[in-house]
């Protein structure tokens, strides 16, 4: 799929795979929603989280009804929002899986309401559940903040299915733009790909464009010329198959 394509207004609901691809372009932070029921801790990674209102201070978190943390939050009536810091991608992955003791080896500080809050988070907000409207497969937990704190630091970002520093968002966007440029033959076959020209057109950092070209060389979409310049690789049957397979891997996660 061409990432620069304008998506036409649909007459029917958008295809789920296309929808997933498109909404993945919304860069967000990453949180872990935590709660406690009968002394047992629950937690799930969640990116569908937002501030809602200032007076009263309210947050919302959208949890899939298939999530065990979802049921626990309904029961507990209280939940914690742990906004992860850039060095906490391991926690995002750990709490993004089902089963096991997710809190094993994870230092927490227990809130006044008994909710385990992850140590080292960039920010922590404890909420009392106010309303629970539903939408599709999810419940939207609307909560009034009863406690909130933050520390200095950088957030963990989530974009196109990858975690990283905010800088990583720009790297992924540059890679997509350069890949589209190469596959769209914006530079004719046989002519050198100019990182500065591509960067200017794609509104990307030339350094990120250069790195994208190196990555595309490893993926055989680009080759190096005699003088080290980057050239688009001629399209072969094997190459189109591998491009298609690679794209599927990215889209399907
Ligand atoms: C980056 C990321 C963001 C996620 N965002 C959400 C979300 O907003 N809401 C949700 O219900 N699940 C989300 N998930 C999926 C849950 O974390 C996952 O289904 C988890 O296994 C649920 O665990 P549980 O059943 O123990 O609660 C996300 C996963 C990842 C990795």
Coordinates of C-alpha atoms and ligand atoms in Angstrom, one line a residue:
X1 CA 0.0 0.0 0.0
X2 CA 1.3 3.5 -0.9
X3 CA 1.5 5.4 2.4
X4 CA 0.9 8.7 0.5
X5 CA -2.3 7.5 -1.0
X6 CA -5.5 9.5 -0.2
X7 CA -8.0 7.1 1.3
X8 CA -11.4 7.4 -0.6
X9 CA -14.6 7.8 1.5
X10 CA -15.9 4.3 1.9
X11 CA -19.4 3.2 1.2
X12 CA -19.0 0.3 3.6
X13 CA -16.9 -0.2 6.7
X14 CA -13.1 -0.1 6.1
X15 CA -11.4 -3.4 5.7
X16 CA -9.9 -4.4 9.1
X17 CA -6.4 -4.9 7.8
X18 CA -6.4 -1.5 5.9
X19 CA -7.9 0.1 9.0
X20 CA -5.1 -1.3 11.2
X21 CA -2.5 -0.1 8.8
X22 CA -4.0 3.4 8.7
X23 CA -4.6 3.9 12.4
X24 CA -1.0 2.7 13.1
X25 CA 0.0 6.1 11.7
X26 CA -1.3 7.7 14.9
X27 CA 1.8 8.1 17.1
X28 CA 1.0 7.6 20.8
X29 CA 2.6 7.0 24.1
X30 CA 2.4 3.7 25.8
X31 CA 0.8 3.0 29.2
X32 CA 0.2 0.0 31.4
X33 CA -3.2 -0.1 33.1
X34 CA -3.1 -1.7 36.5
X35 CA -5.6 -2.7 39.1
X36 CA -6.1 -5.1 42.1
X37 CA -8.9 -7.5 43.0
X38 CA -8.8 -9.5 46.2
X39 CA -5.1 -8.8 46.6
X40 CA -4.3 -10.1 43.1
X41 CA -2.6 -7.7 40.7
X42 CA -3.7 -7.2 37.0
X43 CA -2.1 -5.2 34.3
X44 CA -2.2 -4.7 30.5
X45 CA -0.4 -2.6 28.0
X46 CA -2.7 0.0 26.5
X47 CA -2.2 2.8 24.0
X48 CA -5.9 3.8 23.7
X49 CA -5.6 6.1 26.6
X50 CA -6.4 9.9 26.7
X51 CA -7.0 12.8 29.1
X52 CA -10.7 13.7 29.0
X53 CA -11.5 16.6 31.2
X54 CA -9.7 19.1 33.5
X55 CA -12.6 19.9 35.8
X56 CA -13.1 17.4 37.1
X57 CA -9.7 15.8 36.1
X58 CA -10.7 12.8 34.1
X59 CA -8.9 10.2 31.9
X60 CA -10.2 7.5 29.6
X61 CA -8.8 4.1 28.8
X62 CA -10.3 1.7 26.2
X63 CA -9.9 -2.0 27.1
X64 CA -10.9 -5.0 25.1
X65 CA -13.6 -7.0 26.8
X66 CA -11.4 -10.1 26.2
X67 CA -8.7 -8.7 28.5
X68 CA -8.6 -10.1 32.1
X69 CA -7.5 -6.6 33.2
X70 CA -10.8 -5.3 31.8
X71 CA -12.9 -7.6 34.0
X72 CA -10.6 -6.8 37.0
X73 CA -11.0 -3.0 36.5
X74 CA -14.8 -3.4 36.3
X75 CA -14.8 -5.3 39.6
X76 CA -12.2 -3.0 41.4
X77 CA -13.8 0.3 40.3
X78 CA -10.3 1.8 40.3
X79 CA -7.3 1.6 37.9
X80 CA -3.8 3.0 37.5
X81 CA -2.4 4.6 34.4
X82 CA 1.4 4.1 34.2
X83 CA 2.8 6.2 31.4
X84 CA 6.0 4.4 30.3
X85 CA 9.4 6.0 30.0
X86 CA 11.6 5.5 26.9
X87 CA 13.6 2.8 28.6
X88 CA 10.5 0.7 29.6
X89 CA 9.7 -1.1 26.3
X90 CA 10.4 -4.4 28.1
X91 CA 7.4 -3.7 30.4
X92 CA 5.2 -2.7 27.4
X93 CA 5.9 -6.2 25.9
X94 CA 5.6 -8.0 29.2
X95 CA 2.2 -6.5 29.9
X96 CA 1.1 -6.8 26.3
X97 CA 1.0 -10.6 26.7
X98 CA -1.6 -12.8 28.4
X99 CA -1.0 -15.1 31.3
X100 CA 1.9 -15.6 33.7
X101 CA 2.7 -13.5 36.6
X102 CA 3.3 -10.2 34.8
X103 CA 4.3 -8.5 38.1
X104 CA 7.1 -11.0 38.8
X105 CA 10.3 -9.0 39.2
X106 CA 8.5 -5.7 38.5
X107 CA 9.0 -3.2 41.3
X108 CA 5.7 -1.4 42.3
X109 CA 4.5 1.1 44.8
X110 CA 1.0 0.5 46.0
X111 CA -1.4 3.4 45.9
X112 CA -3.8 4.4 48.7
X113 CA -6.5 2.4 46.9
X114 CA -4.2 -0.6 46.7
X115 CA -3.4 -0.3 43.0
X116 CA 0.1 -1.4 42.0
X117 CA 1.9 1.5 40.3
X118 CA 5.0 0.7 38.3
X119 CA 8.2 2.2 39.6
X120 CA 10.2 4.2 37.0
X121 CA 7.1 5.2 35.0
X122 CA 7.3 8.7 33.5
X123 CA 3.9 9.5 35.0
X124 CA 1.3 7.8 37.2
X125 CA -2.4 8.5 37.5
X126 CA -4.8 6.7 39.7
X127 CA -8.5 6.8 38.6
X128 CA -11.8 5.9 40.2
X129 CA -14.2 4.5 37.5
X130 CA -17.1 6.8 36.8
X131 CA -18.7 5.5 33.7
X132 CA -18.2 2.5 31.4
X133 CA -19.7 3.1 27.9
X134 CA -18.9 0.5 25.3
X135 CA -17.8 0.7 21.6
X136 CA -17.3 -2.3 19.4
X137 CA -15.2 -4.8 21.2
X138 CA -14.0 -2.4 23.9
X139 CA -15.2 -0.7 27.1
X140 CA -14.3 2.9 27.6
X141 CA -13.4 3.4 31.2
X142 CA -14.0 7.0 32.2
X143 CA -12.2 7.7 35.4
X144 CA -11.8 10.6 37.8
X145 CA -8.1 11.1 38.8
X146 CA -7.6 10.7 42.5
X147 CA -3.8 10.9 42.4
X148 CA -1.3 12.0 39.8
X149 CA 2.5 12.5 39.6
X150 CA 5.2 12.8 37.0
X151 CA 8.9 13.0 36.7
X152 CA 11.3 14.5 34.2
X153 CA 12.3 12.2 31.3
X154 CA 11.3 11.1 27.8
X155 CA 8.2 9.0 26.9
X156 CA 8.1 5.6 25.2
X157 CA 6.5 6.2 21.8
X158 CA 4.5 3.7 19.7
X159 CA 4.2 4.1 16.0
X160 CA 3.4 1.7 13.1
X161 CA 3.7 -1.3 15.5
X162 CA 7.1 -0.3 16.9
X163 CA 8.2 1.0 20.2
X164 CA 11.0 3.5 20.7
X165 CA 12.1 7.0 21.5
X166 CA 10.2 9.8 19.8
X167 CA 13.1 10.0 17.4
X168 CA 12.3 6.5 16.2
X169 CA 9.0 7.8 14.8
X170 CA 10.9 10.0 12.4
X171 CA 13.2 7.1 11.4
X172 CA 10.2 4.8 10.6
X173 CA 8.4 7.6 8.7
X174 CA 11.6 8.3 6.6
X175 CA 12.0 4.6 5.9
X176 CA 8.4 4.4 4.6
X177 CA 8.9 7.5 2.4
X178 CA 12.2 6.3 0.9
X179 CA 10.8 2.9 0.3
X180 CA 7.8 4.4 -1.6
X181 CA 10.2 6.6 -3.5
X182 CA 12.3 3.7 -4.6
X183 CA 9.4 1.4 -5.5
X184 CA 7.6 4.2 -7.2
X185 CA 10.8 4.8 -9.3
X186 CA 10.7 8.5 -8.5
X187 CA 14.4 8.4 -9.4
X188 CA 14.7 6.6 -12.8
X189 CA 16.5 3.2 -12.8
X190 CA 20.2 3.6 -13.4
X191 CA 20.3 7.2 -11.9
X192 CA 21.8 7.7 -8.4
X193 CA 19.3 8.1 -5.5
X194 CA 20.1 11.5 -4.0
X195 CA 19.5 11.4 -0.2
X196 CA 19.4 15.3 0.0
X197 CA 16.8 15.5 -2.8
X198 CA 14.7 12.7 -1.3
X199 CA 14.9 14.3 2.2
X200 CA 13.7 17.6 0.8
X201 CA 10.8 16.1 -1.1
X202 CA 9.8 13.7 1.8
X203 CA 10.3 16.4 4.4
X204 CA 12.7 14.0 6.3
X205 CA 16.1 14.4 7.9
X206 CA 18.8 13.5 5.3
X207 CA 20.5 11.4 8.0
X208 CA 17.4 9.3 8.4
X209 CA 17.0 9.0 4.6
X210 CA 20.6 7.8 4.3
X211 CA 20.0 5.1 7.0
X212 CA 16.8 4.1 5.2
X213 CA 18.8 3.6 2.0
X214 CA 21.3 1.5 3.8
X215 CA 18.4 -0.6 5.2
X216 CA 16.8 -0.9 1.8
X217 CA 20.2 -2.1 0.4
X218 CA 20.2 -4.9 3.0
X219 CA 16.6 -5.7 1.7
X220 CA 17.9 -5.8 -1.9
X221 CA 15.6 -3.0 -3.0
X222 CA 18.6 -0.7 -3.5
X223 CA 22.2 -1.6 -4.7
X224 CA 25.5 0.3 -4.4
X225 CA 27.1 1.6 -7.6
X226 CA 30.9 1.6 -8.4
X227 CA 31.3 4.9 -6.5
X228 CA 29.3 3.8 -3.5
X229 CA 26.2 5.7 -4.7
X230 CA 22.7 4.2 -4.1
X231 CA 20.8 2.9 -7.1
X232 CA 17.3 1.4 -7.3
X233 CA 17.6 -2.4 -7.8
X234 CA 16.0 -3.7 -11.0
X235 CA 12.7 -5.5 -10.2
X236 CA 12.9 -9.3 -10.5
X237 CA 10.3 -11.9 -9.7
X238 CA 12.2 -12.9 -6.5
X239 CA 12.4 -9.3 -5.4
X240 CA 8.6 -8.6 -5.8
X241 CA 7.9 -11.8 -3.9
X242 CA 10.2 -10.8 -1.0
X243 CA 8.8 -7.3 -1.0
X244 CA 5.3 -8.7 -0.7
X245 CA 6.3 -11.1 2.1
X246 CA 8.1 -8.3 3.9
X247 CA 5.1 -6.1 3.7
X248 CA 2.8 -8.8 5.0
X249 CA 5.1 -9.4 7.9
X250 CA 5.0 -5.7 8.8
X251 CA 1.2 -5.4 8.4
X252 CA 0.3 -8.5 10.2
X253 CA 2.8 -8.0 13.0
Ligands
LIG1 C1 1.6 -1.3 22.3 C2 0.3 -2.0 22.7 C3 -0.8 -1.3 22.9 C4 -2.0 -1.9 23.3 N1 -3.1 -1.2 23.5 C5 -4.2 -1.8 24.0 C6 -5.3 -1.0 24.3 O1 -5.4 0.2 24.2 N2 -6.4 -1.7 24.8 C7 -6.5 -3.0 24.9 O2 -7.5 -3.6 25.4 N3 -5.4 -3.8 24.6 C8 -4.3 -3.2 24.2 N4 -3.2 -3.9 23.9 C9 -3.3 -5.4 23.9 C10 -3.2 -6.0 25.4 O3 -2.1 -5.4 26.1 C11 -3.1 -7.5 25.3 O4 -4.2 -8.0 24.7 C12 -2.9 -8.1 26.7 O5 -2.5 -9.5 26.5 C13 -4.1 -8.2 27.6 O6 -3.7 -8.8 28.8 P1 -4.8 -9.3 29.9 O7 -5.8 -10.2 29.3 O8 -3.9 -9.9 31.0 O9 -5.4 -8.0 30.4 C14 -2.0 -3.3 23.5 C15 -0.8 -4.1 23.3 C16 0.4 -3.4 22.9 C17 1.6 -4.2 22.8

